[in-house]
Structures are given as C-alpha cells and as structure tokens.
GROMACS .gro file of C-alpha atoms in nm:
model
  385
    1ASP     CA    1  22.204  -2.289   1.890
    2CYS     CA    2  22.052  -2.135   2.204
    3LYS     CA    3  21.901  -1.851   1.999
    4GLY     CA    4  21.699  -2.087   1.784
    5LEU     CA    5  21.529  -2.306   2.041
    6GLU     CA    6  21.165  -2.290   1.944
    7GLY     CA    7  20.860  -2.507   1.886
    8GLU     CA    8  20.951  -2.864   1.801
    9GLN     CA    9  21.296  -2.837   1.960
   10TRP     CA   10  21.142  -2.753   2.298
   11ARG     CA   11  20.935  -3.072   2.285
   12ILE     CA   12  21.257  -3.267   2.233
   13ILE     CA   13  21.439  -3.077   2.508
   14LYS     CA   14  21.165  -3.172   2.754
   15SER     CA   15  21.298  -3.530   2.733
   16TRP     CA   16  21.632  -3.412   2.880
   17PRO     CA   17  21.553  -3.527   3.239
   18ALA     CA   18  21.447  -3.871   3.108
   19ALA     CA   19  21.770  -3.902   2.909
   20LEU     CA   20  21.982  -3.821   3.214
   21GLU     CA   21  21.777  -4.058   3.429
   22TYR     CA   22  21.833  -4.335   3.172
   23ILE     CA   23  22.211  -4.289   3.188
   24VAL     CA   24  22.198  -4.292   3.569
   25ARG     CA   25  22.002  -4.618   3.564
   26VAL     CA   26  22.264  -4.776   3.336
   27LEU     CA   27  22.542  -4.660   3.567
   28ASN     CA   28  22.361  -4.791   3.875
   29ALA     CA   29  22.315  -5.127   3.705
   30ALA     CA   30  22.687  -5.137   3.623
   31LEU     CA   31  22.774  -5.061   3.985
   32MET     CA   32  22.541  -5.326   4.124
   33GLN     CA   33  22.704  -5.633   4.279
   34PRO     CA   34  22.575  -5.972   4.156
   35LYS     CA   35  22.482  -6.084   4.506
   36GLN     CA   36  22.251  -5.786   4.549
   37ASN     CA   37  22.020  -5.864   4.259
   38ARG     CA   38  21.890  -6.186   4.104
   39VAL     CA   39  21.885  -6.026   3.760
   40ALA     CA   40  22.250  -5.935   3.803
   41LYS     CA   41  22.326  -6.299   3.882
   42VAL     CA   42  22.166  -6.401   3.555
   43LEU     CA   43  22.372  -6.137   3.375
   44ASN     CA   44  22.685  -6.266   3.548
   45THR     CA   45  22.609  -6.619   3.427
   46LEU     CA   46  22.551  -6.485   3.078
   47GLN     CA   47  22.883  -6.301   3.099
   48LEU     CA   48  23.064  -6.625   3.183
   49GLN     CA   49  22.901  -6.796   2.887
   50LEU     CA   50  23.002  -6.509   2.661
   51LEU     CA   51  23.353  -6.528   2.800
   52LYS     CA   52  23.385  -6.884   2.674
   53GLN     CA   53  23.261  -6.780   2.330
   54ASN     CA   54  23.440  -6.446   2.289
   55SER     CA   55  23.667  -6.335   2.566
   56ARG     CA   56  23.749  -6.004   2.391
   57THR     CA   57  23.382  -5.893   2.360
   58CYS     CA   58  23.305  -5.984   2.719
   59SER     CA   59  23.613  -5.811   2.858
   60MET     CA   60  23.477  -5.479   2.727
   61PHE     CA   61  23.164  -5.511   2.944
   62THR     CA   62  23.319  -5.375   3.267
   63THR     CA   63  23.217  -5.102   3.510
   64ASN     CA   64  23.512  -4.886   3.406
   65ASN     CA   65  23.432  -4.917   3.036
   66VAL     CA   66  23.064  -4.834   3.092
   67SER     CA   67  23.163  -4.534   3.307
   68GLU     CA   68  23.403  -4.402   3.047
   69ALA     CA   69  23.146  -4.452   2.773
   70ALA     CA   70  22.891  -4.254   2.974
   71LYS     CA   71  23.112  -3.949   3.023
   72GLU     CA   72  23.059  -3.804   2.678
   73PRO     CA   73  22.675  -3.831   2.681
   74VAL     CA   74  22.671  -3.676   3.028
   75ARG     CA   75  22.890  -3.388   2.909
   76LEU     CA   76  22.663  -3.336   2.608
   77LEU     CA   77  22.355  -3.324   2.830
   78LEU     CA   78  22.520  -3.079   3.069
   79ASN     CA   79  22.621  -2.859   2.776
   80LEU     CA   80  22.264  -2.863   2.645
   81ALA     CA   81  22.134  -2.760   2.989
   82SER     CA   82  22.378  -2.467   2.987
   83GLN     CA   83  22.253  -2.362   2.643
   84VAL     CA   84  21.888  -2.383   2.750
   85ALA     CA   85  21.969  -2.160   3.048
   86LYS     CA   86  22.081  -1.889   2.804
   87VAL     CA   87  21.758  -1.888   2.605
   88LYS     CA   88  21.541  -1.577   2.608
   89LYS     CA   89  21.348  -1.576   2.930
   90SER     CA   90  20.973  -1.637   2.920
   91PRO     CA   91  20.743  -1.787   3.186
   92ASP     CA   92  20.666  -2.105   2.991
   93LYS     CA   93  21.038  -2.201   2.990
   94LEU     CA   94  21.061  -2.209   3.372
   95PHE     CA   95  20.925  -2.561   3.413
   96CYS     CA   96  21.169  -2.707   3.161
   97VAL     CA   97  21.457  -2.547   3.353
   98LEU     CA   98  21.323  -2.669   3.689
   99TYR     CA   99  21.284  -3.027   3.558
  100MET     CA  100  21.650  -3.012   3.447
  101HIS     CA  101  21.758  -2.877   3.786
  102ARG     CA  102  21.572  -3.154   3.971
  103ALA     CA  103  21.698  -3.432   3.745
  104LEU     CA  104  22.057  -3.316   3.775
  105TYR     CA  105  22.030  -3.280   4.153
  106ASP     CA  106  21.894  -3.636   4.181
  107ALA     CA  107  22.172  -3.768   3.956
  108ILE     CA  108  22.461  -3.619   4.156
  109PRO     CA  109  22.506  -3.910   4.405
  110THR     CA  110  22.538  -4.168   4.124
  111LEU     CA  111  22.757  -3.945   3.907
  112SER     CA  112  22.987  -3.882   4.207
  113ARG     CA  113  23.026  -4.253   4.276
  114VAL     CA  114  23.100  -4.332   3.912
  115PHE     CA  115  23.311  -4.034   3.801
  116GLY     CA  116  23.439  -3.900   4.130
  117GLU     CA  117  23.342  -3.584   4.318
  118GLU     CA  118  23.608  -3.369   4.152
  119PHE     CA  119  23.480  -3.448   3.801
  120VAL     CA  120  23.116  -3.388   3.906
  121LYS     CA  121  23.195  -3.059   4.078
  122LYS     CA  122  23.391  -2.935   3.777
  123GLU     CA  123  23.123  -3.035   3.523
  124THR     CA  124  22.801  -2.954   3.713
  125GLU     CA  125  22.876  -2.650   3.929
  126GLY     CA  126  22.845  -2.406   3.640
  127VAL     CA  127  22.533  -2.580   3.507
  128PHE     CA  128  22.359  -2.556   3.845
  129GLY     CA  129  22.449  -2.187   3.858
  130ALA     CA  130  22.319  -2.126   3.506
  131LEU     CA  131  21.990  -2.308   3.575
  132LYS     CA  132  21.945  -2.118   3.901
  133ASP     CA  133  22.011  -1.778   3.740
  134SER     CA  134  21.781  -1.866   3.452
  135SER     CA  135  21.500  -1.962   3.692
  136LEU     CA  136  21.533  -1.637   3.889
  137GLU     CA  137  21.536  -1.427   3.572
  138ILE     CA  138  21.225  -1.603   3.440
  139ILE     CA  139  21.041  -1.545   3.769
  140ARG     CA  140  21.137  -1.176   3.763
  141GLU     CA  141  21.012  -1.155   3.406
  142LEU     CA  142  20.685  -1.315   3.515
  143LYS     CA  143  20.644  -1.059   3.795
  144VAL     CA  144  20.699  -0.774   3.550
  145LEU     CA  145  20.445  -0.922   3.307
  146VAL     CA  146  20.185  -0.946   3.584
  147GLN     CA  147  20.257  -0.601   3.727
  148THR     CA  148  20.232  -0.434   3.384
  149TYR     CA  149  19.942  -0.641   3.252
  150SER     CA  150  19.698  -0.446   3.038
  151PRO     CA  151  19.407  -0.645   2.891
  152LYS     CA  152  19.322  -0.586   2.526
  153LYS     CA  153  18.957  -0.629   2.614
  154VAL     CA  154  18.805  -0.593   2.960
  155PRO     CA  155  18.502  -0.821   3.019
  156MET     CA  156  18.216  -0.574   3.066
  157GLU     CA  157  18.010  -0.828   3.260
  158GLY     CA  158  18.260  -0.811   3.550
  159CYS     CA  159  18.404  -1.155   3.484
  160ILE     CA  160  18.748  -1.307   3.553
  161LEU     CA  161  19.049  -1.154   3.375
  162THR     CA  162  19.263  -1.377   3.152
  163VAL     CA  163  19.572  -1.301   3.362
  164THR     CA  164  19.394  -1.430   3.675
  165GLY     CA  165  19.327  -1.769   3.518
  166TYR     CA  166  19.677  -1.791   3.369
  167LEU     CA  167  19.865  -1.697   3.685
  168MET     CA  168  19.669  -1.928   3.915
  169LYS     CA  169  19.726  -2.221   3.680
  170TYR     CA  170  20.095  -2.126   3.673
  171ILE     CA  171  20.117  -2.116   4.054
  172ARG     CA  172  19.945  -2.454   4.080
  173LEU     CA  173  20.217  -2.596   3.852
  174LEU     CA  174  20.487  -2.445   4.076
  175VAL     CA  175  20.375  -2.683   4.352
  176ASN     CA  176  20.531  -2.969   4.155
  177HIS     CA  177  20.873  -2.803   4.189
  178ILE     CA  178  20.883  -2.700   4.556
  179GLY     CA  179  21.209  -2.887   4.616
  180SER     CA  180  21.404  -2.716   4.337
  181LEU     CA  181  21.237  -2.376   4.384
  182ASP     CA  182  21.299  -2.369   4.759
  183MET     CA  183  21.664  -2.453   4.694
  184ILE     CA  184  21.699  -2.183   4.426
  185LEU     CA  185  21.515  -1.913   4.620
  186CYS     CA  186  21.700  -1.987   4.945
  187THR     CA  187  22.039  -1.940   4.779
  188SER     CA  188  21.933  -1.617   4.607
  189GLN     CA  189  22.120  -1.309   4.729
  190ASP     CA  190  21.819  -1.078   4.698
  191ASN     CA  191  21.473  -1.117   4.848
  192ASP     CA  192  21.282  -0.898   4.604
  193LEU     CA  193  21.095  -1.204   4.478
  194LEU     CA  194  20.963  -1.305   4.820
  195THR     CA  195  20.702  -1.162   5.056
  196ILE     CA  196  20.681  -1.223   5.431
  197GLU     CA  197  20.379  -1.453   5.389
  198GLY     CA  198  20.402  -1.822   5.305
  199VAL     CA  199  20.525  -2.126   5.494
  200ASN     CA  200  20.826  -2.184   5.263
  201PRO     CA  201  21.015  -1.987   4.996
  202THR     CA  202  20.790  -2.116   4.717
  203GLY     CA  203  20.485  -2.019   4.923
  204ARG     CA  204  20.630  -1.671   4.975
  205LEU     CA  205  20.690  -1.645   4.601
  206ALA     CA  206  20.329  -1.751   4.533
  207THR     CA  207  20.180  -1.497   4.775
  208GLY     CA  208  20.398  -1.227   4.620
  209LEU     CA  209  20.277  -1.310   4.269
  210ILE     CA  210  19.914  -1.310   4.387
  211ALA     CA  211  19.970  -0.975   4.562
  212ASP     CA  212  20.096  -0.835   4.229
  213LEU     CA  213  19.783  -0.972   4.061
  214GLU     CA  214  19.556  -0.821   4.327
  215SER     CA  215  19.714  -0.479   4.271
  216VAL     CA  216  19.647  -0.509   3.897
  217LEU     CA  217  19.287  -0.616   3.962
  218LYS     CA  218  19.235  -0.320   4.195
  219GLU     CA  219  19.371  -0.084   3.931
  220LYS     CA  220  19.166  -0.233   3.645
  221SER     CA  221  18.849  -0.233   3.855
  222SER     CA  222  18.829   0.146   3.815
  223ILE     CA  223  18.700   0.079   3.461
  224TYR     CA  224  18.373  -0.031   3.622
  225ALA     CA  225  18.341   0.262   3.861
  226SER     CA  226  18.063   0.426   3.656
  227GLU     CA  227  17.825   0.132   3.715
  228PRO     CA  228  17.729   0.099   4.085
  229GLY     CA  229  17.820  -0.246   4.216
  230LEU     CA  230  18.003  -0.376   3.909
  231GLN     CA  231  18.344  -0.278   4.046
  232SER     CA  232  18.282  -0.481   4.364
  233LEU     CA  233  18.142  -0.771   4.160
  234PHE     CA  234  18.453  -0.778   3.939
  235LEU     CA  235  18.686  -0.783   4.240
  236MET     CA  236  18.470  -1.047   4.409
  237ASN     CA  237  18.471  -1.276   4.104
  238ASN     CA  238  18.849  -1.263   4.069
  239ALA     CA  239  18.918  -1.291   4.443
  240HIS     CA  240  18.686  -1.593   4.469
  241PHE     CA  241  18.854  -1.761   4.170
  242ILE     CA  242  19.200  -1.707   4.326
  243LEU     CA  243  19.087  -1.849   4.660
  244GLN     CA  244  18.916  -2.145   4.493
  245GLU     CA  245  19.230  -2.232   4.297
  246VAL     CA  246  19.437  -2.216   4.616
  247GLU     CA  247  19.200  -2.422   4.831
  248GLU     CA  248  19.152  -2.693   4.567
  249SER     CA  249  19.526  -2.756   4.531
  250ASP     CA  250  19.839  -2.803   4.740
  251VAL     CA  251  19.900  -2.428   4.708
  252ARG     CA  252  19.696  -2.398   5.030
  253LEU     CA  253  19.980  -2.576   5.213
  254MET     CA  254  20.229  -2.318   5.082
  255VAL     CA  255  20.039  -1.997   5.162
  256GLY     CA  256  19.915  -2.090   5.508
  257ALA     CA  257  19.581  -2.068   5.692
  258GLU     CA  258  19.615  -1.699   5.784
  259TRP     CA  259  19.649  -1.597   5.418
  260ILE     CA  260  19.335  -1.795   5.328
  261LYS     CA  261  19.146  -1.637   5.619
  262LYS     CA  262  19.234  -1.286   5.495
  263ARG     CA  263  19.109  -1.363   5.143
  264CYS     CA  264  18.779  -1.500   5.278
  265TYR     CA  265  18.738  -1.173   5.468
  266HIS     CA  266  18.811  -0.969   5.153
  267ILE     CA  267  18.542  -1.158   4.960
  268GLU     CA  268  18.285  -1.088   5.232
  269GLN     CA  269  18.382  -0.721   5.216
  270TYR     CA  270  18.326  -0.716   4.840
  271LYS     CA  271  17.980  -0.870   4.895
  272THR     CA  272  17.894  -0.600   5.147
  273ASP     CA  273  18.024  -0.326   4.916
  274TYR     CA  274  17.823  -0.469   4.626
  275LEU     CA  275  17.499  -0.472   4.828
  276SER     CA  276  17.560  -0.122   4.955
  277SER     CA  277  17.641   0.031   4.616
  278SER     CA  278  17.378  -0.159   4.413
  279TRP     CA  279  17.077  -0.218   4.636
  280LYS     CA  280  17.089   0.040   4.913
  281GLN     CA  281  16.923   0.305   4.693
  282VAL     CA  282  16.659   0.047   4.593
  283VAL     CA  283  16.547  -0.036   4.948
  284HIS     CA  284  16.595   0.324   5.063
  285HIS     CA  285  16.238   0.411   4.957
  286LEU     CA  286  16.095   0.134   5.175
  287GLU     CA  287  16.326   0.202   5.469
  288THR     CA  288  16.226   0.568   5.469
  289ALA     CA  289  15.858   0.476   5.470
  290THR     CA  290  15.910   0.214   5.743
  291SER     CA  291  16.087   0.464   5.971
  292THR     CA  292  15.805   0.720   5.929
  293SER     CA  293  15.561   0.735   6.223
  294PRO     CA  294  15.196   0.627   6.157
  295PRO     CA  295  15.050   0.981   6.206
  296LYS     CA  296  15.300   1.129   5.963
  297ARG     CA  297  15.235   0.847   5.717
  298ARG     CA  298  14.858   0.913   5.731
  299ARG     CA  299  14.926   1.282   5.678
  300ASN     CA  300  15.142   1.200   5.371
  301ASN     CA  301  14.871   0.973   5.233
  302PHE     CA  302  14.617   1.254   5.280
  303LEU     CA  303  14.840   1.502   5.095
  304LYS     CA  304  14.866   1.262   4.800
  305ILE     CA  305  14.502   1.343   4.728
  306PHE     CA  306  14.613   1.694   4.631
  307TYR     CA  307  14.967   1.625   4.508
  308SER     CA  308  15.040   1.344   4.265
  309THR     CA  309  15.355   1.182   4.406
  310PRO     CA  310  15.456   0.815   4.367
  311SER     CA  311  15.418   0.596   4.672
  312SER     CA  312  15.719   0.444   4.844
  313LEU     CA  313  15.624   0.103   4.707
  314LYS     CA  314  15.597   0.235   4.352
  315SER     CA  315  15.935   0.408   4.383
  316PHE     CA  316  16.081   0.085   4.520
  317GLU     CA  317  15.942  -0.122   4.232
  318SER     CA  318  16.071   0.125   3.976
  319ALA     CA  319  16.422   0.131   4.129
  320LEU     CA  320  16.424  -0.250   4.155
  321ASN     CA  321  16.328  -0.300   3.790
  322LYS     CA  322  16.587  -0.048   3.677
  323THR     CA  323  16.865  -0.213   3.880
  324CYS     CA  324  16.769  -0.565   3.765
  325LYS     CA  325  16.765  -0.454   3.403
  326SER     CA  326  17.109  -0.288   3.426
  327GLN     CA  327  17.261  -0.594   3.599
  328MET     CA  328  17.096  -0.866   3.390
  329HIS     CA  329  17.412  -0.908   3.176
  330TRP     CA  330  17.647  -0.919   3.475
  331LYS     CA  331  17.803  -1.258   3.535
  332VAL     CA  332  17.925  -1.466   3.830
  333PRO     CA  333  18.101  -1.772   3.677
  334SER     CA  334  18.124  -1.973   3.999
  335PRO     CA  335  17.795  -2.156   4.070
  336VAL     CA  336  17.873  -2.154   4.442
  337LEU     CA  337  17.940  -1.780   4.457
  338ARG     CA  338  17.639  -1.710   4.232
  339ILE     CA  339  17.402  -1.886   4.472
  340GLU     CA  340  17.561  -1.720   4.777
  341LEU     CA  341  17.533  -1.375   4.622
  342ARG     CA  342  17.171  -1.427   4.517
  343ILE     CA  343  17.085  -1.533   4.872
  344HIS     CA  344  17.251  -1.217   5.007
  345VAL     CA  345  17.063  -0.992   4.763
  346ILE     CA  346  16.728  -1.163   4.824
  347GLN     CA  347  16.767  -1.145   5.201
  348TYR     CA  348  16.868  -0.781   5.182
  349VAL     CA  349  16.579  -0.672   4.958
  350VAL     CA  350  16.308  -0.899   5.098
  351GLN     CA  351  16.395  -0.803   5.457
  352ALA     CA  352  16.336  -0.436   5.374
  353TYR     CA  353  16.014  -0.521   5.191
  354ARG     CA  354  15.882  -0.733   5.484
  355ALA     CA  355  15.956  -0.456   5.732
  356TYR     CA  356  15.762  -0.216   5.512
  357TRP     CA  357  15.474  -0.461   5.460
  358GLU     CA  358  15.443  -0.538   5.831
  359GLY     CA  359  15.438  -0.166   5.909
  360LEU     CA  360  15.128  -0.109   5.696
  361GLU     CA  361  14.785  -0.095   5.852
  362GLU     CA  362  14.549  -0.382   5.776
  363SER     CA  363  14.337  -0.169   5.546
  364GLU     CA  364  14.644  -0.064   5.343
  365ARG     CA  365  14.763  -0.424   5.305
  366SER     CA  366  14.431  -0.542   5.169
  367ASP     CA  367  14.460  -0.293   4.883
  368LEU     CA  368  14.810  -0.410   4.787
  369LYS     CA  369  14.938  -0.732   4.635
  370ASP     CA  370  15.212  -0.916   4.825
  371LEU     CA  371  15.518  -0.875   4.600
  372GLU     CA  372  15.757  -1.108   4.787
  373PRO     CA  373  15.726  -1.410   4.549
  374ASP     CA  374  15.777  -1.184   4.246
  375LEU     CA  375  16.081  -1.022   4.408
  376LYS     CA  376  16.248  -1.359   4.474
  377SER     CA  377  16.174  -1.482   4.123
  378LYS     CA  378  16.320  -1.170   3.963
  379LEU     CA  379  16.633  -1.163   4.180
  380ASN     CA  380  16.699  -1.532   4.113
  381GLU     CA  381  16.763  -1.447   3.749
  382LEU     CA  382  17.066  -1.231   3.826
  383PHE     CA  383  17.433  -1.310   3.753
  384GLU     CA  384  17.378  -1.551   3.464
  385GLY     CA  385  17.540  -1.312   3.216
   0.00000   0.00000   0.00000
C-alpha cells in the first residue's frame, strides 16, 4: 500500500537495488558460457554428474528456465518501484528513488539480453517515467521548503541556521547521484529547477538551491538589524559554512571555480561590513584626534582645564568596552573564520590606536599607559559565544 510506506518499511525498501542486482547477477551467471569462466566449468562438470543421478532435476537447470523463473520477481520489483514513486513527496525519499533509478538503469542491458528488448521496454518504460516524475516533484518540494523556511527559534548569537546545515548535507549527498540526476534533469521539459550556473545539470540544481537558501538568509538577517554588526556576522557565518561544505566535497566540481570565487568575495564583503558597522564608531574618537593639527590639539587640551570633557582616549576606551561587552556572546563556529575575523578586528583597532599614539607629543605619551597589549588581549576573547 503506497499510502502506508513509513518507518520500518522504508528500511526494507532501501534493499530494493540490492535485490534487483542479485537477480541480475543470477541471470548473468546463467548466460555465461563454460569456457569463459573456470567456476562455470566446475558447475558444468557438476551438472553432468547430476545428469547421471537425476536427469529430470538437471534438465530443469537451463538458461530458459532460470529466465522464466526470474520474470515474476522482476515484475514484482518493478511494481514496487512504481508504488514507491506514488508515495507522498518529501526530501528524504529522493535518495531511495534515485538508487532505484540507477539500479534499474544498470540492469537494463542484462534484462534486455535475457527477456528481450520488447519485454523490457513494456515493463520498465512506465517505471522510469514514474521514478523521474517522483524525483522532480521531490526536488520542487525541497525548493519550496527552503524558500518558505521560517525558523522556530533564531540563534541570537548570529550562528548558523538549521536549514543551512541540512541543505548543505543534502547537496553533498546529491553528488553520489550525478548520473541519475543529470539524466532526469536533462529530460525534464521545464527548466525552473535549474540556474545558469554549474558545470552540469546537477551542479545547476545545487547552485539554484543554494541561491534559494541565500535569499532566505538575507531575509532572516533583518532580525539582527538592531545590533550593529550582528547582521553581517550572521550572513558571514552562514556564507562561510556553505563555502566550506562545497570546497571540502565534490560539490566544488559541480558548481565551478567562478561560483566559488564569487562566494569568497561575498564573505570578504561581510567582513568589511562587520568592521564598519561595529568598530568604526569605536575608532572614530581616535581618528578624529589623530587628524587634528597639533596647535588645535594644544588649544583643546588647554580648554579642558575650564570644561570637563572626556579625552579622545577615554571616549575610545569607553566605546571599546561597550562594544566588547555587547558582542561577548556572539559566536563564530568555524575556528578558521574566528581567527581570521579576530585578526581583522585587532588590525583595524590597533592601527587606529597606534596612529593616535604616534601623533602624541613625547610629554603626553609619558603620562599615558600603552594600551596595545590590553586591546589585543580583550579582542582575542571575542566570538567564542
């Protein structure tokens, strides 16, 4: 019953390709000529011995008898594949369908030799069509699920969304089915599942799914808009995870070098946006002081005798502590990206501090403690979550 295929039954159905392969191996053995295989020679000798003992039993062991006996199991398997193709579409069923499609495609040459092309065409044409249609419907369902994804809980530390991890694992599994998927996608009448990027149909499907995911990530990132920098950090984390999953698998061969180059550029843009939105206002106090001419700076220092205003360094320290405190719970899961981002932040902040420090007169420096070691230590604690 195609409406009741759940749980334990699916685990049994996953053995379908192995069952068909077993029948094909039996048929190939039956077709094999004795002179082509030493084992077959032994079997032939055994057959002669059996013939002497029981001619009736041995006469049943013929290629024709084996072929006829195999017809019913083959028909049953093909019927089961047709039933599976009718099951309610969900992404996890795709791989079962693709394994069936591949196994059946590989079995066609043997089945044609044994049963004849007319029998094979009559019995398998509809099954191939059903498996193809089922695969396309499942992929469309997957696209809809990605495009309409709405997380129950958004990670407030700017981490990776559940859908990002799920989809990239899914795409990595698609690599194992390039042969069947390319065949199915190439014969599809509509191209709504494919983008213009990708070196083959499966690659174009993968880039299309990732593009859907990127649109969702862009939309969901607005949740973080109230906290400067967190929106860019969220997009950076997810973009880096996607790129990492692609580069560490054969998916990179499907999407192409140009696609990877674009994603590397996007990640660098997110880093720049993060620095600008999070740390620009922190170093602004020092940059303003650095750009002030010495006479004007002396005049400002003189006026501070009469007006109690915080120094540029004090304002910088206050802004730095406030930003570090607000970002202390933010997380960058990738150790590589975490180190890279820390280096960027440290360079950005320390460079502004050094420019300010070097612009001070000798007498002013002697009255101030060099904060650079403390700055580096504090910034190295970021992004642990």
